[in-house]
Coordinates of C-alpha atoms and ligand atoms in Angstrom, one line a residue:
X1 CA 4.5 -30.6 -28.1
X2 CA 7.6 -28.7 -27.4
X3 CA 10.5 -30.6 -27.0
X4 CA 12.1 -30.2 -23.3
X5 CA 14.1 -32.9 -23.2
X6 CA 17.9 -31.6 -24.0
X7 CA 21.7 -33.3 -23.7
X8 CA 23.5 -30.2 -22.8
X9 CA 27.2 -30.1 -22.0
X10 CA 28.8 -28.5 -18.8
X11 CA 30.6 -25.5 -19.7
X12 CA 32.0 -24.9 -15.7
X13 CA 31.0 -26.2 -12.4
X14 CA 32.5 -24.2 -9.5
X15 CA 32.7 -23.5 -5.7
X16 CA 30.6 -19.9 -5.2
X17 CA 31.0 -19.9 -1.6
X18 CA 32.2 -22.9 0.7
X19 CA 28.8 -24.0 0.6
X20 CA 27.2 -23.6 -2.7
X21 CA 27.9 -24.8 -6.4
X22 CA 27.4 -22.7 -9.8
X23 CA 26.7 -24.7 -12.9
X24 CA 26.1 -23.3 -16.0
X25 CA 25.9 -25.6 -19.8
X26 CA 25.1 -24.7 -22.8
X27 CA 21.2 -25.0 -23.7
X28 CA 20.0 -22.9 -25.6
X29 CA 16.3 -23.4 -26.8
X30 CA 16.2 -23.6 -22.5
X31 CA 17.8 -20.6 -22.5
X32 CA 15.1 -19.0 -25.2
X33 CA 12.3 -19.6 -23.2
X34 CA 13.3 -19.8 -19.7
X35 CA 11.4 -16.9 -17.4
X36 CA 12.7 -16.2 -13.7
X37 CA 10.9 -18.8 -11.2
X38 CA 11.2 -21.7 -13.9
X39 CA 13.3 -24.7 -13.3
X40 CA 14.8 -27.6 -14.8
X41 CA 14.6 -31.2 -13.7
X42 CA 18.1 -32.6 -14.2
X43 CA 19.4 -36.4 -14.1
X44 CA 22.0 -36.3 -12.0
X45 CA 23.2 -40.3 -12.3
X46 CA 24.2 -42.1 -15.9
X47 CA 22.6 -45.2 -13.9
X48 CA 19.7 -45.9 -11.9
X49 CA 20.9 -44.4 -8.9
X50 CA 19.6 -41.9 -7.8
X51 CA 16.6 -43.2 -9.5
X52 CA 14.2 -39.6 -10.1
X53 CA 15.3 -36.4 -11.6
X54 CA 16.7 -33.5 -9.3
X55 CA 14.7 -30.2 -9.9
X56 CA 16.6 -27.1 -9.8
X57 CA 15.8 -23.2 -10.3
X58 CA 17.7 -21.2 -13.1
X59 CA 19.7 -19.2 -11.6
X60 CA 21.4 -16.1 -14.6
X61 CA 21.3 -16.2 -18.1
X62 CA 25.2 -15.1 -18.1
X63 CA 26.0 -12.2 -20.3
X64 CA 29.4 -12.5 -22.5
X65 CA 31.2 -13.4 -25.6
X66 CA 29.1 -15.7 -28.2
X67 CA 29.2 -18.6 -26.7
X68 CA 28.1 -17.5 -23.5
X69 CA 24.5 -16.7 -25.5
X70 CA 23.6 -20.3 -24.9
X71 CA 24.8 -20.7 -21.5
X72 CA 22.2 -21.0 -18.6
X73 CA 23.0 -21.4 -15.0
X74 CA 22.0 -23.2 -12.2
X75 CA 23.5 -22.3 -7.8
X76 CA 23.1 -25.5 -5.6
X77 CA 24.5 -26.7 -2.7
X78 CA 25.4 -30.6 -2.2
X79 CA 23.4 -32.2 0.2
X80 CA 22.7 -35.7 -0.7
X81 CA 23.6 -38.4 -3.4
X82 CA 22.1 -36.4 -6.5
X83 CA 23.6 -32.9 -5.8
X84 CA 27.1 -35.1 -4.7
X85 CA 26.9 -36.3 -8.3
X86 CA 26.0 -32.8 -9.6
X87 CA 29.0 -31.6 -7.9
X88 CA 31.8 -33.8 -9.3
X89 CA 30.5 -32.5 -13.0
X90 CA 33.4 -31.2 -15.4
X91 CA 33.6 -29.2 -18.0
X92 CA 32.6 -31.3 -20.7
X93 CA 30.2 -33.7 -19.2
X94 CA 26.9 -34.2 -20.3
X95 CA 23.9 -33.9 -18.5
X96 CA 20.1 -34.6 -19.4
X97 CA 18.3 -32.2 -18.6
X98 CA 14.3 -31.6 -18.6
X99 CA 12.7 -27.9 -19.2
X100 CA 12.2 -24.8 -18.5
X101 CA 9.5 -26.4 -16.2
X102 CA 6.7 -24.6 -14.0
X103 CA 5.7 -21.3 -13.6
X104 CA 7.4 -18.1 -13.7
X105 CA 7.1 -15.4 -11.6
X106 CA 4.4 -12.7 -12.4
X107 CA 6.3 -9.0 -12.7
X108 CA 5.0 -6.5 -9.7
X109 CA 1.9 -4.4 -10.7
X110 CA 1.7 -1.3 -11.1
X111 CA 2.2 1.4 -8.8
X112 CA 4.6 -0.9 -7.0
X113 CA 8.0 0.9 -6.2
X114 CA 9.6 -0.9 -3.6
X115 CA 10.5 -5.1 -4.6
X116 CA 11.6 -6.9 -1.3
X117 CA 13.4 -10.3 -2.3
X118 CA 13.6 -12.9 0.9
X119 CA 15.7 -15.6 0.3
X120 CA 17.1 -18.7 2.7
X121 CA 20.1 -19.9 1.9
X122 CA 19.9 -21.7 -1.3
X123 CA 16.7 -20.2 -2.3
X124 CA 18.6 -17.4 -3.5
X125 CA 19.1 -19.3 -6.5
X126 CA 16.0 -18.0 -8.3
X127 CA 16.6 -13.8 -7.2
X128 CA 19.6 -13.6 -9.4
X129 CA 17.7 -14.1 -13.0
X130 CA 14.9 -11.7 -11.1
X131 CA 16.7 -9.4 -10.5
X132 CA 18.2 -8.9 -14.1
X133 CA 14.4 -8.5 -15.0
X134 CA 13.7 -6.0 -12.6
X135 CA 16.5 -3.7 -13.0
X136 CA 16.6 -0.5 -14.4
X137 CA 12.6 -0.4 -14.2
X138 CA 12.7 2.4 -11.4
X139 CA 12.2 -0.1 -8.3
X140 CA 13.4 0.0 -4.8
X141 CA 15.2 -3.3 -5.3
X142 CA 16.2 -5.2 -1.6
X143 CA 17.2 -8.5 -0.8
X144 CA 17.2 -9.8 2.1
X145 CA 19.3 -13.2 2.6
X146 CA 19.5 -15.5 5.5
X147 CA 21.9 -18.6 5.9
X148 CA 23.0 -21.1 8.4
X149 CA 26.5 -19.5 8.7
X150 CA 29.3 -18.2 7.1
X151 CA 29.9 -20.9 4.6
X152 CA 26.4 -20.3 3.1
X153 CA 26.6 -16.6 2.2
X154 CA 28.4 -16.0 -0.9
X155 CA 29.8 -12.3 -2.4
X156 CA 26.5 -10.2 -2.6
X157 CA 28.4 -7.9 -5.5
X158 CA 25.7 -9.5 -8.0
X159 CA 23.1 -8.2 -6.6
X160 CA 24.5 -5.1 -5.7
X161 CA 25.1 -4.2 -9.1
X162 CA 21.5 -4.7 -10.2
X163 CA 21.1 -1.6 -8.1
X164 CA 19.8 -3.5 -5.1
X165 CA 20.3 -3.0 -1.4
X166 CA 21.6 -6.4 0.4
X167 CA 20.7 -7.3 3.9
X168 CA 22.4 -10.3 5.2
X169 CA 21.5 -12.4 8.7
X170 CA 22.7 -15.9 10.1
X171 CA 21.6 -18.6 12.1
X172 CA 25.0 -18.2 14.5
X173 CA 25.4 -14.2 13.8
X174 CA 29.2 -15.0 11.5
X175 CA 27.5 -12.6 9.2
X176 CA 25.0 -10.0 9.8
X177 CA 22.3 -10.2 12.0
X178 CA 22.3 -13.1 14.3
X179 CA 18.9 -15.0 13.7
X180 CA 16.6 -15.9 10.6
X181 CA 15.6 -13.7 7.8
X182 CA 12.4 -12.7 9.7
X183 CA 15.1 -10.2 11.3
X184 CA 15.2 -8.3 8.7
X185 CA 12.0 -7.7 7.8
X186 CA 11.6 -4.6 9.8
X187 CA 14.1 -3.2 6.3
X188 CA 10.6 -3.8 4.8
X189 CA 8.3 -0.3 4.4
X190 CA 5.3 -1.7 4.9
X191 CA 3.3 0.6 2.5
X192 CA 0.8 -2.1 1.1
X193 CA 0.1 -0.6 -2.4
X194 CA 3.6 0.4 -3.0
X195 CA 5.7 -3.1 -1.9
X196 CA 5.6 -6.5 -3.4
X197 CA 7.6 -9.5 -2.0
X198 CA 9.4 -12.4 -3.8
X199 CA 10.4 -15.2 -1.7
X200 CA 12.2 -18.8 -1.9
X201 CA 14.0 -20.7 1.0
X202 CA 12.8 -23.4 3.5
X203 CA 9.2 -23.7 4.5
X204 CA 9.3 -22.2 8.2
X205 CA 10.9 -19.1 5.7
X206 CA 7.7 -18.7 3.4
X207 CA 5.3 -19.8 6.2
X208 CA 6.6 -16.3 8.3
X209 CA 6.7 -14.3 5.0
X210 CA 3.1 -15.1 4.5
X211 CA 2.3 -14.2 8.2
X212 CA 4.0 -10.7 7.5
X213 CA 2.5 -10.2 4.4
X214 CA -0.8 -10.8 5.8
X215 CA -0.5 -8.6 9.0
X216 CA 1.1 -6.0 6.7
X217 CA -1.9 -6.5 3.9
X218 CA 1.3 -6.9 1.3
X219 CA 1.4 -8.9 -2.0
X220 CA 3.9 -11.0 -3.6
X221 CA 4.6 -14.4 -4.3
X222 CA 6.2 -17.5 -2.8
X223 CA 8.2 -20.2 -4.5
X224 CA 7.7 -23.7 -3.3
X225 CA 10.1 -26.5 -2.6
X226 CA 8.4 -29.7 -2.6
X227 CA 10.0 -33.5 -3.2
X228 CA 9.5 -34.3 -6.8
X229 CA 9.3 -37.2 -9.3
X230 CA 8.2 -36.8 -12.6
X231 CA 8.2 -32.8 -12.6
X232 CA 5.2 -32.4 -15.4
X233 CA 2.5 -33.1 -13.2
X234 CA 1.8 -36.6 -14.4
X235 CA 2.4 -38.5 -10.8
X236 CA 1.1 -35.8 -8.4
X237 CA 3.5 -36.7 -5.8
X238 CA 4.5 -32.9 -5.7
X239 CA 1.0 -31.8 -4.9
X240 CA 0.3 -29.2 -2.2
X241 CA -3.1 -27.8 -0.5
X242 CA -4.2 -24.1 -1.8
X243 CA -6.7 -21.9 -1.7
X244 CA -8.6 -23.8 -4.5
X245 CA -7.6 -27.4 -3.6
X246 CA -4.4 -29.3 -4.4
X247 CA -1.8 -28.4 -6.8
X248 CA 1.2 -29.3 -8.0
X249 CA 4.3 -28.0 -7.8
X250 CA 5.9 -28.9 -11.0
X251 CA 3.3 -27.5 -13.2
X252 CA 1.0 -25.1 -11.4
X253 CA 4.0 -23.7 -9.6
X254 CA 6.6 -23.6 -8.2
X255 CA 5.7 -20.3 -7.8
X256 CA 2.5 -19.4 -6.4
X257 CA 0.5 -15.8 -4.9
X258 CA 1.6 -15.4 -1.6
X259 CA -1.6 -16.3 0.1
X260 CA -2.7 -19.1 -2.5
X261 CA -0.6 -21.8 -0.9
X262 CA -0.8 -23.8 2.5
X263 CA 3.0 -24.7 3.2
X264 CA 2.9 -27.6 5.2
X265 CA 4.9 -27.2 8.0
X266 CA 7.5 -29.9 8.9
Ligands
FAD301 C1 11.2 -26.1 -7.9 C2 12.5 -26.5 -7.1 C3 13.6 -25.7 -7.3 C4 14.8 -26.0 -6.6 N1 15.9 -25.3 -6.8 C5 17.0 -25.6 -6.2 C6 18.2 -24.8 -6.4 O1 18.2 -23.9 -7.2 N2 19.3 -25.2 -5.8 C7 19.4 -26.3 -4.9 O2 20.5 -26.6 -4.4 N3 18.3 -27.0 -4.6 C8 17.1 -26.7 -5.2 N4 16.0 -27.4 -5.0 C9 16.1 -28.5 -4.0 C10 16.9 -29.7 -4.7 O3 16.0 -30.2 -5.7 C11 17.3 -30.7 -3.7 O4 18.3 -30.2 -2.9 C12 17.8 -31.9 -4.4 O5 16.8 -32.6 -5.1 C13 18.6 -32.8 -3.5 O6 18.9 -34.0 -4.1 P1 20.0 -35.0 -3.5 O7 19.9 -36.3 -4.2 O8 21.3 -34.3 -3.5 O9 19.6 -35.1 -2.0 P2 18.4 -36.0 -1.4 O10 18.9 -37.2 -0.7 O11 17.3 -36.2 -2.3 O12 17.9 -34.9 -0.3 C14 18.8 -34.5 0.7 C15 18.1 -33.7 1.8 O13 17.4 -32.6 1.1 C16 16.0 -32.7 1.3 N5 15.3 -32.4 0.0 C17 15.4 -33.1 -1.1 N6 14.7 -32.5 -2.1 C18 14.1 -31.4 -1.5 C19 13.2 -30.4 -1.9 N7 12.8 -30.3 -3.2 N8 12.9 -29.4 -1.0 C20 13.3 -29.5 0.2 N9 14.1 -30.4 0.7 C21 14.5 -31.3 -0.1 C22 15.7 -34.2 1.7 O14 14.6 -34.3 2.5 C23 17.0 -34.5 2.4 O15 16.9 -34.1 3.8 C24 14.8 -27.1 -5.6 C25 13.7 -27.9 -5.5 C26 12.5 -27.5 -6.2 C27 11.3 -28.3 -6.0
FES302 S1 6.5 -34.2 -9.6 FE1 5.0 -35.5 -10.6 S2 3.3 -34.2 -10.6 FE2 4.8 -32.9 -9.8

C-alpha cells in the first residue's frame, strides 16, 4: 500500500482575509499525486485533544522557485478547537498529515464550454487548484462566491487571472449582492449540454444547487462536508445516503455527481 501518512513542515501560515487562513508545507509525494477535490486529514493537536484528525481540501499547488515545487496548500477558517490549533502554526512546525484522500473531481465532458464554480464561504478552498486545471482549455470559467460578510470574502485577483469571471454576494449585502449564492445563479446560461457546475460550501448551498441543476437539466458535481473520524472509510461515521445506498465521504467522495447524493438537511 501507498504510504499516506507524511511529517511535513509549515513553510507559512497567514491571514488571507479577516476570516480565513492559508497554509501551505512542504509534502511532496502529496503534492505528486494530489488531484483537485482531494483532501488531507491533518492532526491538528501534539496530544489527545482534539482527539480525531481535521479533514481539509487542497487548496493550490503554488508555483515558484525550487522549493516551492513541494509546497501544497491548504485555506481554512478557525472555527473550533482544531482549526484554533491549526491557526497558531509557524513556520517551522510540524504537522502529521494523512493523504491525498477521497475523490477528485471528474473534468467537464465534452462539448461543455461554459464551467460555473459555486462556492460558500470556505468551500472555496477546493476552486483555486480547479481552476488551475481548467484554464487555458477554452472554457467559460465563472465563479460565483457567497459569504456571511465582509470578513469572509478574500481578493478574487486569483481567480481572475485563471481567466475567470467572479461574482460575489453576502449574507448582509457589505459585498455584492445582498443574499446567498442562489442570487447569482441567474449569471448561469442555462444551456444544459453546454454548462457544467462544480460546487462546495454548506449543505442548504448544494441542496439549492441540486434543485437548480435539476430544474435546469444541468450536470456537475457537488463536494460534501460531512463530520469525519478516521477519513479511509474504515469507521463509516462519514457515511451519507445516495442514489445507490450509503457512502462515505472520505473514500467514495467527497465529491460526488450532482444528483448521486442526498444532503441531509440540518
Ligand atoms: C472533505 C472535507 C473538506 C474540508 N475542507 C475544508 C477546508 O478546505 N477548509 C476549512 O476551513 N474547512 C474544511 N472542512 C471543514 C473542516 O474539516 C472543519 O471546519 C474542521 O474539522 C473544524 O474543526 P475544529 O476542531 O476547528 O472545529 P469543531 O469544534 O470540530 O467544529 C466547529 C464547528 O464546525 C462544524 N463542523 C466541524 N466539522 C465540519 C464539517 N466537516 N462540515 C461541516 N461542519 C463542520 C461543527 O459542527 C461545529 O459547529 C472540510 C471538511 C471536509 C469533510
Ligand atoms: S471518516 Fe471513517 S469512514 Fe469516513
Amino acid at each position: 500500500m501507498a504510504k499516506i501518512q507524511h511529517v511535513c513542515q509549515v513553510v507559512s501560515n497567514e491571514k488571507f482575509c479577516p476570516k480565513f487562513y492559508r497554509l501551505c508545507f512542504a509534502a511532496e509525494p502529496i503534492r505528486r499525486k494530489v488531484r483537485p477535490g482531494q483532501f488531507v486529514h491533518i492532526r491538528a493537536g501534539e496530544g489527545l485533544e482534539p482527539f480525531l484528525r481535521r479533514p481539509f481540501s487542497v487548496s493550490r499547488l503554488p508555483a515558484g522557485g525550487h522549493g516551492a515545487k513541494k509546497h501544497v496548500e491548504i485555506l481554512y477558517e478557525a472555527v473550533g478547537p482544531g482549526t484554533r490549533i491549526l491557526a497558531s502554526k509557524k513556520k517551522g512546525d510540524v504537522l502529521d498529515v494523512l493523504g491525498p484522500l477521497g475523490t477528485p473531481f471528474r473534468m467537464p465532458p465534452q462539448g461543455i464550454k461554459q464551467v460555473v464554480m459555486i462556492a460558500g464561504g470556505i468551500g472555496a478552498a477546493p476552486f483555486f487548484m480547479l481552476s488551475d486545471a481548467l484554464k487555458g482549455k477554452g472554457y467559460n470559467l465563472i465563479l460565483l462566491y457567497g459569504g456571511r460578510s465582509r470578513g469572509h470574502v478574500f481578493n478574487m485577483r486569483e481567480f481572475k487571472r485563471q481567466g475567470c469571471k467572479v461574482y460575489t454576494a453576502t449574507d448582509d449585502g457589505s459585498v455584492g449582492v445582498r443574499g446567498r449564492v442562489s442570487v447569482l445563479f441567474d449569471k448561469i446560461k442555462t444551456a444544459p449540454a453546454a454548462t457544467f457546475l462544480y460546487a462546495c460550501g454548506p449543505r442548504p448551498m448544494i441542496a439549492s444547487v441540486q434543485v437548480f441543476a435539476r430544474r435546469h437539466n444541468i450536470g456537475g458535481q457537488v463536494s460534501c462536508e460531512e463530520t469525519m473520524a478516521c477519513g479511509l472509510g474504515a469507521c463509516l461515521g462519514c457515511s451519507v445516503l445516495t442514489a445507490s445506498g450509503y457512502k462515505t465521504v472520505c473514500c467514495d467522495g467527497p465529491v460526488f455527481d450532482i444528483d448521486e447524493v442526498e444532503i441531509p438537511l440540518p
